[in-house]
mmCIF file of C-alpha atoms and ligand atoms in Angstrom:
data_model
loop_
_atom_site.group_PDB
_atom_site.id
_atom_site.type_symbol
_atom_site.label_atom_id
_atom_site.label_comp_id
_atom_site.label_asym_id
_atom_site.label_seq_id
_atom_site.Cartn_x
_atom_site.Cartn_y
_atom_site.Cartn_z
ATOM 1 C CA MET A 1 -3.571 20.061 29.006
ATOM 2 C CA SER A 2 -6.120 18.825 26.507
ATOM 3 C CA THR A 3 -5.523 19.558 22.826
ATOM 4 C CA GLU A 4 -9.155 18.849 21.919
ATOM 5 C CA GLY A 5 -10.680 21.555 19.724
ATOM 6 C CA LYS A 6 -7.344 23.368 19.359
ATOM 7 C CA VAL A 7 -4.873 23.677 16.511
ATOM 8 C CA ILE A 8 -1.906 21.341 17.166
ATOM 9 C CA LYS A 9 1.604 22.375 16.116
ATOM 10 C CA CYS A 10 3.743 19.347 15.326
ATOM 11 C CA LYS A 11 6.391 17.924 13.012
ATOM 12 C CA ALA A 12 5.537 16.569 9.552
ATOM 13 C CA ALA A 13 7.478 15.517 6.443
ATOM 14 C CA VAL A 14 6.521 17.994 3.724
ATOM 15 C CA LEU A 15 7.277 17.546 0.014
ATOM 16 C CA TRP A 16 7.600 21.044 -1.487
ATOM 17 C CA GLU A 17 9.086 20.044 -4.864
ATOM 18 C CA LEU A 18 9.309 16.821 -6.889
ATOM 19 C CA ASN A 19 12.469 14.720 -6.559
ATOM 20 C CA LYS A 20 13.644 16.671 -3.500
ATOM 21 C CA PRO A 21 14.134 15.286 0.024
ATOM 22 C CA PHE A 22 11.322 15.744 2.521
ATOM 23 C CA SER A 23 11.646 18.733 4.858
ATOM 24 C CA ILE A 24 10.709 18.067 8.437
ATOM 25 C CA GLU A 25 8.644 21.143 9.180
ATOM 26 C CA GLU A 26 6.490 22.465 11.959
ATOM 27 C CA VAL A 27 2.918 22.326 10.656
ATOM 28 C CA GLU A 28 -0.423 23.355 12.122
ATOM 29 C CA VAL A 29 -3.069 20.645 12.213
ATOM 30 C CA ALA A 30 -6.628 21.962 12.510
ATOM 31 C CA PRO A 31 -9.129 20.216 14.793
ATOM 32 C CA PRO A 32 -11.369 17.601 13.161
ATOM 33 C CA LYS A 33 -14.621 18.886 11.643
ATOM 34 C CA ALA A 34 -17.882 16.932 11.947
ATOM 35 C CA HIS A 35 -17.425 13.245 11.048
ATOM 36 C CA GLU A 36 -13.627 13.592 11.174
ATOM 37 C CA VAL A 37 -11.007 12.192 13.524
ATOM 38 C CA ARG A 38 -7.597 13.553 14.567
ATOM 39 C CA VAL A 39 -5.009 10.816 15.060
ATOM 40 C CA LYS A 40 -1.630 10.850 16.843
ATOM 41 C CA MET A 41 0.693 8.734 14.726
ATOM 42 C CA VAL A 42 2.758 6.033 16.424
ATOM 43 C CA ALA A 43 4.317 4.139 13.491
ATOM 44 C CA VAL A 44 4.359 4.540 9.716
ATOM 45 C CA GLY A 45 5.796 2.317 6.993
ATOM 46 C CA ILE A 46 7.414 3.534 3.772
ATOM 47 C CA CYS A 47 5.697 2.060 0.678
ATOM 48 C CA HIS A 48 6.936 2.487 -2.890
ATOM 49 C CA THR A 49 3.708 4.336 -3.721
ATOM 50 C CA ASP A 50 4.894 7.193 -1.451
ATOM 51 C CA ASN A 51 8.003 7.377 -3.626
ATOM 52 C CA HIS A 52 5.751 7.667 -6.698
ATOM 53 C CA VAL A 53 4.533 10.949 -5.170
ATOM 54 C CA VAL A 54 8.124 12.172 -4.750
ATOM 55 C CA THR A 55 8.975 11.360 -8.388
ATOM 56 C CA GLY A 56 5.703 12.707 -9.802
ATOM 57 C CA THR A 57 4.556 9.311 -11.129
ATOM 58 C CA ILE A 58 1.496 9.961 -8.980
ATOM 59 C CA VAL A 59 0.632 13.609 -9.626
ATOM 60 C CA LEU A 60 -0.564 15.576 -6.599
ATOM 61 C CA PRO A 61 -0.807 19.288 -5.896
ATOM 62 C CA LEU A 62 2.210 20.473 -3.875
ATOM 63 C CA PRO A 63 3.152 20.966 -1.120
ATOM 64 C CA VAL A 64 1.897 17.626 0.184
ATOM 65 C CA ILE A 65 2.393 15.336 3.174
ATOM 66 C CA PRO A 66 2.516 11.739 1.831
ATOM 67 C CA GLY A 67 2.368 8.488 3.856
ATOM 68 C CA HIS A 68 -0.457 5.929 3.804
ATOM 69 C CA GLU A 69 0.650 2.860 5.837
ATOM 70 C CA SER A 70 0.351 3.591 9.538
ATOM 71 C CA ALA A 71 -1.105 3.041 12.967
ATOM 72 C CA GLY A 72 -1.848 5.493 15.758
ATOM 73 C CA ILE A 73 -4.105 6.607 18.584
ATOM 74 C CA VAL A 74 -7.197 8.824 18.341
ATOM 75 C CA GLU A 75 -6.471 12.247 19.905
ATOM 76 C CA SER A 76 -9.908 13.820 19.383
ATOM 77 C CA ILE A 77 -13.080 13.407 17.350
ATOM 78 C CA GLY A 78 -15.415 15.773 15.537
ATOM 79 C CA GLU A 79 -19.155 16.068 16.009
ATOM 80 C CA GLY A 80 -21.168 12.997 15.133
ATOM 81 C CA VAL A 81 -18.283 10.500 15.195
ATOM 82 C CA THR A 82 -19.497 7.228 16.703
ATOM 83 C CA THR A 83 -17.136 4.453 15.611
ATOM 84 C CA VAL A 84 -13.947 5.610 17.391
ATOM 85 C CA LYS A 85 -13.178 7.634 20.528
ATOM 86 C CA PRO A 86 -10.088 9.346 21.994
ATOM 87 C CA GLY A 87 -7.528 6.779 23.149
ATOM 88 C CA ASP A 88 -8.557 4.078 20.651
ATOM 89 C CA LYS A 89 -5.821 2.391 18.655
ATOM 90 C CA VAL A 90 -6.565 2.848 14.955
ATOM 91 C CA ILE A 91 -5.304 2.294 11.414
ATOM 92 C CA PRO A 92 -6.027 5.068 8.860
ATOM 93 C CA LEU A 93 -7.511 3.740 5.589
ATOM 94 C CA PHE A 94 -6.203 5.039 2.247
ATOM 95 C CA THR A 95 -9.280 3.531 0.607
ATOM 96 C CA PRO A 96 -12.261 4.564 2.754
ATOM 97 C CA GLN A 97 -15.445 2.598 3.284
ATOM 98 C CA CYS A 98 -18.373 5.026 3.475
ATOM 99 C CA GLY A 99 -20.905 2.201 3.574
ATOM 100 C CA LYS A 100 -23.373 4.212 1.487
ATOM 101 C CA CYS A 101 -22.089 4.403 -2.100
ATOM 102 C CA ARG A 102 -22.779 1.918 -4.881
ATOM 103 C CA ILE A 103 -19.363 0.316 -4.433
ATOM 104 C CA CYS A 104 -19.667 -0.057 -0.643
ATOM 105 C CA LYS A 105 -23.084 -1.677 -1.154
ATOM 106 C CA HIS A 106 -21.692 -4.072 -3.779
ATOM 107 C CA PRO A 107 -20.903 -7.405 -2.120
ATOM 108 C CA GLU A 108 -17.429 -7.762 -3.643
ATOM 109 C CA SER A 109 -15.940 -4.414 -4.703
ATOM 110 C CA ASN A 110 -14.039 -2.117 -2.330
ATOM 111 C CA PHE A 111 -12.973 1.017 -4.204
ATOM 112 C CA CYS A 112 -15.365 3.320 -2.305
ATOM 113 C CA LEU A 113 -16.391 6.386 -4.290
ATOM 114 C CA LYS A 114 -15.115 8.636 -1.475
ATOM 115 C CA ASN A 115 -11.510 7.606 -2.339
ATOM 116 C CA ASP A 116 -8.944 10.213 -3.391
ATOM 117 C CA LEU A 117 -6.757 7.741 -5.337
ATOM 118 C CA GLY A 118 -8.779 8.204 -8.520
ATOM 119 C CA LYS A 119 -9.050 11.992 -8.438
ATOM 120 C CA LEU A 120 -5.899 12.895 -6.497
ATOM 121 C CA ARG A 121 -7.352 16.172 -5.246
ATOM 122 C CA GLY A 122 -5.042 16.115 -2.234
ATOM 123 C CA THR A 123 -7.786 17.125 0.189
ATOM 124 C CA MET A 124 -10.149 15.756 2.809
ATOM 125 C CA GLN A 125 -13.466 14.429 1.460
ATOM 126 C CA ASP A 126 -15.077 17.895 1.802
ATOM 127 C CA GLY A 127 -12.477 19.323 -0.600
ATOM 128 C CA THR A 128 -10.520 21.345 2.002
ATOM 129 C CA THR A 129 -7.226 20.808 3.862
ATOM 130 C CA ARG A 130 -6.416 20.596 7.607
ATOM 131 C CA PHE A 131 -2.671 21.316 7.384
ATOM 132 C CA THR A 132 -0.840 24.623 7.060
ATOM 133 C CA CYS A 133 2.883 25.331 7.012
ATOM 134 C CA LYS A 134 4.503 28.766 6.901
ATOM 135 C CA GLY A 135 1.061 30.224 6.275
ATOM 136 C CA LYS A 136 0.352 28.013 3.230
ATOM 137 C CA PRO A 137 -2.165 25.174 2.983
ATOM 138 C CA VAL A 138 -0.512 21.755 2.644
ATOM 139 C CA HIS A 139 -2.213 18.964 0.687
ATOM 140 C CA HIS A 140 -3.252 15.550 1.935
ATOM 141 C CA PHE A 141 -2.294 12.206 0.385
ATOM 142 C CA LEU A 142 -5.104 9.671 -0.140
ATOM 143 C CA GLY A 143 -7.084 11.407 2.607
ATOM 144 C CA ILE A 144 -4.726 10.272 5.387
ATOM 145 C CA SER A 145 -1.213 11.917 5.126
ATOM 146 C CA THR A 146 0.507 9.779 7.719
ATOM 147 C CA PHE A 147 4.025 11.303 7.576
ATOM 148 C CA SER A 148 2.952 13.693 10.340
ATOM 149 C CA GLN A 149 2.898 13.439 14.136
ATOM 150 C CA TYR A 150 -0.830 14.282 13.940
ATOM 151 C CA THR A 151 -3.212 13.914 11.008
ATOM 152 C CA VAL A 152 -6.936 14.365 10.383
ATOM 153 C CA VAL A 153 -8.954 11.697 8.556
ATOM 154 C CA ASP A 154 -12.614 11.204 7.686
ATOM 155 C CA GLU A 155 -14.413 8.788 10.010
ATOM 156 C CA ASN A 156 -14.974 6.395 7.113
ATOM 157 C CA ALA A 157 -11.180 6.323 6.586
ATOM 158 C CA VAL A 158 -10.140 4.980 9.984
ATOM 159 C CA ALA A 159 -10.624 1.589 11.659
ATOM 160 C CA LYS A 160 -10.509 0.824 15.374
ATOM 161 C CA ILE A 161 -8.225 -2.122 16.146
ATOM 162 C CA ASP A 162 -7.365 -4.355 19.132
ATOM 163 C CA ALA A 163 -6.065 -2.264 22.068
ATOM 164 C CA ALA A 164 -3.269 -4.816 22.564
ATOM 165 C CA ALA A 165 -1.963 -4.637 18.967
ATOM 166 C CA PRO A 166 1.718 -3.619 18.550
ATOM 167 C CA LEU A 167 1.370 -0.511 16.374
ATOM 168 C CA GLU A 168 4.952 -0.605 15.088
ATOM 169 C CA LYS A 169 4.077 -3.927 13.423
ATOM 170 C CA VAL A 170 0.399 -3.766 12.495
ATOM 171 C CA CYS A 171 0.969 -0.468 10.657
ATOM 172 C CA LEU A 172 1.794 -2.762 7.685
ATOM 173 C CA ILE A 173 -1.893 -3.740 7.616
ATOM 174 C CA GLY A 174 -2.543 -0.134 6.527
ATOM 175 C CA CYS A 175 -1.107 -0.962 3.093
ATOM 176 C CA GLY A 176 1.699 -3.356 2.127
ATOM 177 C CA PHE A 177 0.590 -6.528 3.853
ATOM 178 C CA SER A 178 -3.124 -6.198 3.077
ATOM 179 C CA THR A 179 -2.535 -5.071 -0.523
ATOM 180 C CA GLY A 180 -0.318 -8.076 -1.239
ATOM 181 C CA TYR A 181 -1.986 -10.781 0.845
ATOM 182 C CA GLY A 182 -5.490 -9.827 -0.322
ATOM 183 C CA SER A 183 -4.373 -9.763 -3.967
ATOM 184 C CA ALA A 184 -3.645 -13.481 -3.589
ATOM 185 C CA VAL A 185 -6.411 -14.712 -1.301
ATOM 186 C CA LYS A 186 -9.238 -12.315 -2.184
ATOM 187 C CA ILE A 187 -8.701 -10.927 -5.700
ATOM 188 C CA ALA A 188 -7.041 -13.919 -7.424
ATOM 189 C CA LYS A 189 -8.569 -16.462 -5.015
ATOM 190 C CA VAL A 190 -5.462 -18.652 -5.331
ATOM 191 C CA THR A 191 -6.400 -22.313 -5.101
ATOM 192 C CA GLN A 192 -4.885 -25.288 -3.268
ATOM 193 C CA GLY A 193 -2.135 -27.001 -5.277
ATOM 194 C CA SER A 194 -1.941 -24.198 -7.887
ATOM 195 C CA SER A 195 1.114 -22.569 -9.470
ATOM 196 C CA CYS A 196 1.833 -18.827 -9.020
ATOM 197 C CA ALA A 197 4.376 -16.273 -10.285
ATOM 198 C CA VAL A 198 5.042 -13.025 -8.421
ATOM 199 C CA PHE A 199 6.877 -10.186 -10.207
ATOM 200 C CA GLY A 200 8.527 -7.808 -7.722
ATOM 201 C CA LEU A 201 9.697 -9.003 -4.324
ATOM 202 C CA GLY A 202 9.321 -5.803 -2.294
ATOM 203 C CA GLY A 203 7.090 -5.439 0.760
ATOM 204 C CA VAL A 204 3.927 -5.836 -1.303
ATOM 205 C CA GLY A 205 5.203 -8.695 -3.512
ATOM 206 C CA LEU A 206 6.430 -10.676 -0.490
ATOM 207 C CA SER A 207 2.980 -10.256 1.057
ATOM 208 C CA VAL A 208 1.495 -11.703 -2.158
ATOM 209 C CA ILE A 209 3.778 -14.715 -1.624
ATOM 210 C CA MET A 210 2.507 -15.057 1.976
ATOM 211 C CA GLY A 211 -1.057 -15.061 0.603
ATOM 212 C CA CYS A 212 -0.270 -17.631 -2.112
ATOM 213 C CA LYS A 213 1.318 -19.889 0.496
ATOM 214 C CA ALA A 214 -1.598 -19.488 2.939
ATOM 215 C CA ALA A 215 -3.998 -20.416 0.102
ATOM 216 C CA GLY A 216 -2.083 -23.660 -0.447
ATOM 217 C CA ALA A 217 -0.267 -22.935 -3.723
ATOM 218 C CA ALA A 218 2.083 -25.802 -4.585
ATOM 219 C CA ARG A 219 4.498 -23.739 -6.619
ATOM 220 C CA ILE A 220 5.390 -20.059 -6.138
ATOM 221 C CA ILE A 221 7.903 -18.538 -8.560
ATOM 222 C CA GLY A 222 9.407 -15.217 -7.388
ATOM 223 C CA VAL A 223 10.696 -12.879 -10.127
ATOM 224 C CA ASP A 224 12.993 -9.910 -9.431
ATOM 225 C CA ILE A 225 16.028 -8.217 -10.969
ATOM 226 C CA ASN A 226 17.570 -7.858 -7.491
ATOM 227 C CA LYS A 227 18.809 -11.291 -6.328
ATOM 228 C CA ASN A 228 19.219 -9.969 -2.786
ATOM 229 C CA LYS A 229 15.430 -10.279 -2.504
ATOM 230 C CA PHE A 230 15.422 -14.035 -3.137
ATOM 231 C CA ALA A 231 16.331 -15.282 0.371
ATOM 232 C CA LYS A 232 13.366 -13.536 2.039
ATOM 233 C CA ALA A 233 11.025 -14.647 -0.751
ATOM 234 C CA LYS A 234 12.035 -18.271 -0.147
ATOM 235 C CA GLU A 235 11.729 -17.850 3.620
ATOM 236 C CA LEU A 236 8.131 -16.665 3.090
ATOM 237 C CA GLY A 237 7.100 -19.421 0.673
ATOM 238 C CA ALA A 238 8.605 -18.982 -2.812
ATOM 239 C CA THR A 239 9.575 -22.408 -4.095
ATOM 240 C CA GLU A 240 12.025 -20.896 -6.613
ATOM 241 C CA CYS A 241 13.214 -17.434 -7.666
ATOM 242 C CA ILE A 242 14.363 -16.214 -11.054
ATOM 243 C CA ASP A 243 16.108 -13.106 -12.383
ATOM 244 C CA PRO A 244 14.970 -12.173 -15.929
ATOM 245 C CA GLN A 245 18.505 -10.858 -16.604
ATOM 246 C CA ASP A 246 19.858 -14.442 -16.376
ATOM 247 C CA HIS A 247 17.745 -15.588 -19.330
ATOM 248 C CA LYS A 248 18.076 -14.940 -23.044
ATOM 249 C CA LYS A 249 14.409 -15.713 -23.721
ATOM 250 C CA PRO A 250 11.624 -13.382 -22.591
ATOM 251 C CA ILE A 251 10.771 -14.218 -18.997
ATOM 252 C CA HIS A 252 7.160 -15.169 -19.766
ATOM 253 C CA GLU A 253 8.422 -17.895 -22.123
ATOM 254 C CA VAL A 254 10.767 -19.185 -19.421
ATOM 255 C CA ILE A 255 7.843 -19.380 -16.964
ATOM 256 C CA ASN A 256 5.514 -20.968 -19.581
ATOM 257 C CA GLU A 257 8.107 -23.730 -19.993
ATOM 258 C CA MET A 258 8.681 -24.138 -16.267
ATOM 259 C CA ALA A 259 4.951 -24.376 -15.501
ATOM 260 C CA ASP A 260 3.437 -26.657 -18.142
ATOM 261 C CA GLY A 261 2.225 -23.882 -20.448
ATOM 262 C CA GLY A 262 1.900 -21.145 -17.813
ATOM 263 C CA VAL A 263 1.074 -20.565 -14.171
ATOM 264 C CA ASP A 264 -2.458 -20.565 -12.769
ATOM 265 C CA PHE A 265 -1.986 -17.146 -11.126
ATOM 266 C CA SER A 266 0.457 -14.318 -11.816
ATOM 267 C CA PHE A 267 0.891 -11.005 -10.011
ATOM 268 C CA GLU A 268 2.565 -7.791 -11.182
ATOM 269 C CA VAL A 269 3.931 -6.004 -8.127
ATOM 270 C CA VAL A 270 6.512 -3.729 -9.759
ATOM 271 C CA GLY A 271 4.499 -1.175 -11.710
ATOM 272 C CA LEU A 272 6.272 -1.231 -15.091
ATOM 273 C CA ARG A 273 4.844 -1.744 -18.561
ATOM 274 C CA ASP A 274 7.190 -4.620 -19.437
ATOM 275 C CA THR A 275 6.536 -6.552 -16.251
ATOM 276 C CA LEU A 276 2.770 -5.989 -16.588
ATOM 277 C CA MET A 277 2.962 -7.633 -20.017
ATOM 278 C CA SER A 278 5.264 -10.452 -18.845
ATOM 279 C CA ALA A 279 2.964 -11.196 -15.916
ATOM 280 C CA LEU A 280 -0.056 -11.340 -18.225
ATOM 281 C CA LEU A 281 1.668 -13.629 -20.724
ATOM 282 C CA CYS A 282 3.215 -15.987 -18.146
ATOM 283 C CA CYS A 283 -0.167 -17.199 -16.891
ATOM 284 C CA HIS A 284 -1.748 -20.066 -18.822
ATOM 285 C CA GLU A 285 -3.546 -18.869 -21.948
ATOM 286 C CA ALA A 286 -6.653 -20.922 -21.246
ATOM 287 C CA CYS A 287 -6.984 -21.043 -17.464
ATOM 288 C CA GLY A 288 -4.603 -18.425 -16.061
ATOM 289 C CA THR A 289 -5.449 -15.310 -14.051
ATOM 290 C CA SER A 290 -3.146 -12.295 -13.912
ATOM 291 C CA VAL A 291 -3.553 -9.646 -11.220
ATOM 292 C CA VAL A 292 -2.374 -6.031 -11.610
ATOM 293 C CA VAL A 293 -1.114 -4.668 -8.283
ATOM 294 C CA GLY A 294 1.485 -2.151 -9.519
ATOM 295 C CA VAL A 295 0.772 0.832 -11.704
ATOM 296 C CA ALA A 296 2.859 1.868 -14.695
ATOM 297 C CA PRO A 297 4.277 5.397 -14.412
ATOM 298 C CA GLY A 298 2.525 8.391 -15.906
ATOM 299 C CA SER A 299 0.865 7.851 -19.229
ATOM 300 C CA ASP A 300 2.259 4.346 -19.878
ATOM 301 C CA THR A 301 -0.407 2.238 -21.541
ATOM 302 C CA LEU A 302 -0.397 -1.368 -22.651
ATOM 303 C CA SER A 303 -1.353 -2.570 -26.071
ATOM 304 C CA VAL A 304 -2.681 -6.118 -25.966
ATOM 305 C CA ASN A 305 -3.693 -8.431 -28.792
ATOM 306 C CA PRO A 306 -7.264 -9.521 -27.923
ATOM 307 C CA LEU A 307 -6.276 -13.129 -28.654
ATOM 308 C CA VAL A 308 -4.307 -13.036 -25.406
ATOM 309 C CA LEU A 309 -7.658 -12.855 -23.596
ATOM 310 C CA LEU A 310 -9.859 -14.645 -26.139
ATOM 311 C CA THR A 311 -8.148 -17.933 -25.312
ATOM 312 C CA GLY A 312 -9.508 -17.734 -21.770
ATOM 313 C CA ARG A 313 -7.103 -15.752 -19.619
ATOM 314 C CA THR A 314 -8.510 -13.525 -16.887
ATOM 315 C CA TRP A 315 -6.857 -10.122 -16.386
ATOM 316 C CA THR A 316 -7.831 -8.301 -13.248
ATOM 317 C CA GLY A 317 -6.548 -5.979 -10.547
ATOM 318 C CA GLY A 318 -7.457 -4.280 -7.327
ATOM 319 C CA ILE A 319 -6.687 -1.786 -4.623
ATOM 320 C CA PHE A 320 -5.933 -2.718 -1.012
ATOM 321 C CA GLY A 321 -6.140 -6.433 -1.761
ATOM 322 C CA GLY A 322 -9.837 -6.122 -2.579
ATOM 323 C CA TYR A 323 -10.661 -5.731 1.132
ATOM 324 C CA LYS A 324 -13.520 -3.499 2.265
ATOM 325 C CA SER A 325 -11.246 -1.486 4.502
ATOM 326 C CA LYS A 326 -13.200 -0.479 7.624
ATOM 327 C CA ASP A 327 -14.727 -3.960 7.984
ATOM 328 C CA SER A 328 -11.589 -5.938 7.168
ATOM 329 C CA VAL A 329 -8.724 -4.111 8.915
ATOM 330 C CA PRO A 330 -9.857 -5.028 12.475
ATOM 331 C CA LYS A 331 -10.143 -8.665 11.327
ATOM 332 C CA LEU A 332 -6.695 -8.630 9.708
ATOM 333 C CA VAL A 333 -5.291 -7.264 12.993
ATOM 334 C CA ALA A 334 -7.155 -9.975 14.941
ATOM 335 C CA ASP A 335 -5.604 -12.627 12.675
ATOM 336 C CA PHE A 336 -2.178 -11.079 13.307
ATOM 337 C CA MET A 337 -2.804 -11.211 17.080
ATOM 338 C CA ALA A 338 -3.836 -14.874 16.678
ATOM 339 C CA LYS A 339 -0.415 -15.445 15.025
ATOM 340 C CA LYS A 340 -1.892 -16.418 11.658
ATOM 341 C CA TYR A 341 0.984 -14.418 10.142
ATOM 342 C CA SER A 342 4.012 -12.439 11.256
ATOM 343 C CA PHE A 343 5.559 -9.294 9.770
ATOM 344 C CA ASP A 344 9.058 -9.859 11.152
ATOM 345 C CA ALA A 345 10.441 -10.874 7.744
ATOM 346 C CA LEU A 346 8.847 -7.831 6.068
ATOM 347 C CA ILE A 347 10.133 -5.169 8.492
ATOM 348 C CA SER A 348 13.795 -4.789 7.590
ATOM 349 C CA HIS A 349 14.453 -1.422 9.275
ATOM 350 C CA VAL A 350 12.995 0.592 12.153
ATOM 351 C CA MET A 351 14.106 4.197 12.665
ATOM 352 C CA PRO A 352 12.877 7.475 14.131
ATOM 353 C CA PHE A 353 10.512 9.538 11.971
ATOM 354 C CA GLU A 354 13.135 12.287 11.581
ATOM 355 C CA LYS A 355 15.258 9.848 9.508
ATOM 356 C CA ILE A 356 12.559 9.562 6.819
ATOM 357 C CA ASN A 357 14.931 10.568 3.996
ATOM 358 C CA GLU A 358 17.320 7.762 4.990
ATOM 359 C CA GLY A 359 14.363 5.356 4.879
ATOM 360 C CA PHE A 360 13.518 6.472 1.318
ATOM 361 C CA ASP A 361 17.161 6.078 0.246
ATOM 362 C CA LEU A 362 17.071 2.472 1.488
ATOM 363 C CA LEU A 363 13.892 1.807 -0.553
ATOM 364 C CA ARG A 364 15.286 3.392 -3.723
ATOM 365 C CA SER A 365 18.566 1.467 -3.478
ATOM 366 C CA GLY A 366 16.696 -1.830 -2.992
ATOM 367 C CA LYS A 367 18.283 -2.368 0.450
ATOM 368 C CA SER A 368 15.084 -2.409 2.504
ATOM 369 C CA ILE A 369 11.823 -4.314 2.404
ATOM 370 C CA ARG A 370 9.785 -2.199 4.802
ATOM 371 C CA THR A 371 11.217 0.623 6.871
ATOM 372 C CA VAL A 372 8.961 1.495 9.807
ATOM 373 C CA LEU A 373 9.354 5.031 11.155
ATOM 374 C CA THR A 374 8.429 5.543 14.792
ATOM 375 C CA PHE A 375 7.238 8.818 16.324
HETATM 376 N N1 COD B 401 11.465 -7.004 -13.004
HETATM 377 C C1 COD B 401 11.284 -7.616 -11.811
HETATM 378 N N2 COD B 401 11.344 -6.967 -10.629
HETATM 379 C C2 COD B 401 11.624 -5.656 -10.647
HETATM 380 C C3 COD B 401 11.845 -4.935 -11.862
HETATM 381 C C4 COD B 401 11.764 -5.675 -13.078
HETATM 382 N N3 COD B 401 11.951 -5.090 -14.250
HETATM 383 N N4 COD B 401 12.103 -3.646 -11.560
HETATM 384 C C5 COD B 401 12.043 -3.537 -10.214
HETATM 385 N N5 COD B 401 11.773 -4.751 -9.656
HETATM 386 C C6 COD B 401 11.631 -5.098 -8.249
HETATM 387 C C7 COD B 401 12.573 -4.322 -7.324
HETATM 388 O O1 COD B 401 13.883 -4.865 -7.335
HETATM 389 C C8 COD B 401 11.862 -4.501 -5.976
HETATM 390 O O2 COD B 401 12.315 -5.641 -5.282
HETATM 391 C C9 COD B 401 10.392 -4.675 -6.355
HETATM 392 O O3 COD B 401 10.339 -4.763 -7.784
HETATM 393 C C10 COD B 401 9.518 -3.484 -5.909
HETATM 394 O O4 COD B 401 9.523 -3.452 -4.518
HETATM 395 P P1 COD B 401 9.439 -2.120 -3.634
HETATM 396 O O5 COD B 401 9.733 -2.515 -2.209
HETATM 397 O O6 COD B 401 10.258 -1.061 -4.233
HETATM 398 O O7 COD B 401 7.894 -1.693 -3.775
HETATM 399 P P2 COD B 401 6.597 -2.015 -2.892
HETATM 400 O O8 COD B 401 6.483 -3.486 -2.690
HETATM 401 O O9 COD B 401 6.588 -1.136 -1.667
HETATM 402 O O10 COD B 401 5.372 -1.428 -3.845
HETATM 403 C C11 COD B 401 5.162 -1.916 -5.078
HETATM 404 C C12 COD B 401 3.912 -1.325 -5.808
HETATM 405 C C13 COD B 401 3.851 -2.116 -7.082
HETATM 406 C C14 COD B 401 2.661 -1.536 -4.992
HETATM 407 C C15 COD B 401 4.048 0.223 -6.063
HETATM 408 O O11 COD B 401 5.282 0.526 -6.615
HETATM 409 C C16 COD B 401 2.955 0.721 -7.045
HETATM 410 O O12 COD B 401 2.995 0.504 -8.245
HETATM 411 N N6 COD B 401 1.972 1.481 -6.517
HETATM 412 C C17 COD B 401 0.905 2.086 -7.308
HETATM 413 C C18 COD B 401 -0.404 1.399 -7.074
HETATM 414 C C19 COD B 401 -1.110 1.985 -5.880
HETATM 415 O O13 COD B 401 -1.298 3.173 -5.754
HETATM 416 N N7 COD B 401 -1.503 1.131 -4.933
HETATM 417 C C20 COD B 401 -2.149 1.559 -3.725
HETATM 418 C C21 COD B 401 -1.237 1.866 -2.587
HETATM 419 S S1 COD B 401 0.152 0.820 -2.473
HETATM 420 ZN ZN1 ZN B 402 1.143 1.350 -0.386
HETATM 421 ZN ZN1 ZN B 403 -18.376 4.059 -0.245
#
């Protein structure tokens, strides 16, 4: 029996209160309105940014259904949708690409003005919600809320991908892989023979390493306070790994000494004030570039002596690896299908969706890289 045009009742992971486990609840998912798409989820990865919602580091109205790294199949489409149809394999996009705004028309930038990451309204682009639970509206996360068996997304926040793509793997293209890999190849534009330092060796940081390696970096220094992350980092291209706790000197001084005054490119993929500063200072004062990938919690701000930049450093950052999402995601999937890269080293755990709280415990205890939940 077709579900098109009807409310679907299904299971979703709802966060009712900060710092509490998710409750798997029955929710109602409204049909897509005009220019919207309802997607049946097949696989979803757990990214540390979802945990920032649980802890309140990213402040959203509650209750909310998080999740932003996924792949699924179109169940139905609203009026006027032309770029996907029921049955298509798709990846929801946490940074949309409307194609019309100033940013979409800019040749380089990708942070489309239709995004919800800046405002965190917790709604669809029209300001309303499509989920209800126990009679209450439930908020969306970044316009895609993928911790649900079914979700509704705006058409500009979903990309059609190769029908042969394995969804339980390419879901990582929805965030972690693209965010990290693009930070190296597209935002920093890492050069052949260069030196790089990557702070934070989680799913996103390891993807930065994959990007640095693909761009031909000669030296890639991995930095993490959890030594258990070093083996994977080396497998993926780190030439050496260091733990700041093993050094008396500040870690940026250690890296400056190791790399002839500082690395060419550094990446902060932790999201802490201290590591943001260390990453900035460990790149060469005259020719180094430092890329912000992580975000410091809450109101943390950095105070920087302008001399740090006056000498010639570049300090930059970006969302989703700088990729224009709707255009780039099908290409990133095509490159995966052509075996340009593999995600086997990144996916440490696969478990059923119902075990989502176990997946978050693994992330918080540093035991997983990426847990993929299957529906
Ligand atoms: N020094 C070095 N490494 C550290 C330190 C430290 N002081 N503290 C923690 N780490 C390491 C951890 O041991 C871990 O290995 C790694 O940092 C973090 O890895 P994960 O797996 O927990 O996190 P990721 O890779 O899933 O995500 C990291 C982000 C930095 C992207 C995320 O936390 C973040 O800041 N997100 C906000 C930015 C955003 O919204 N981006 C868009 C969607 S991702
Ligand atoms: Zn993410
Ligand atoms: Zn736009």
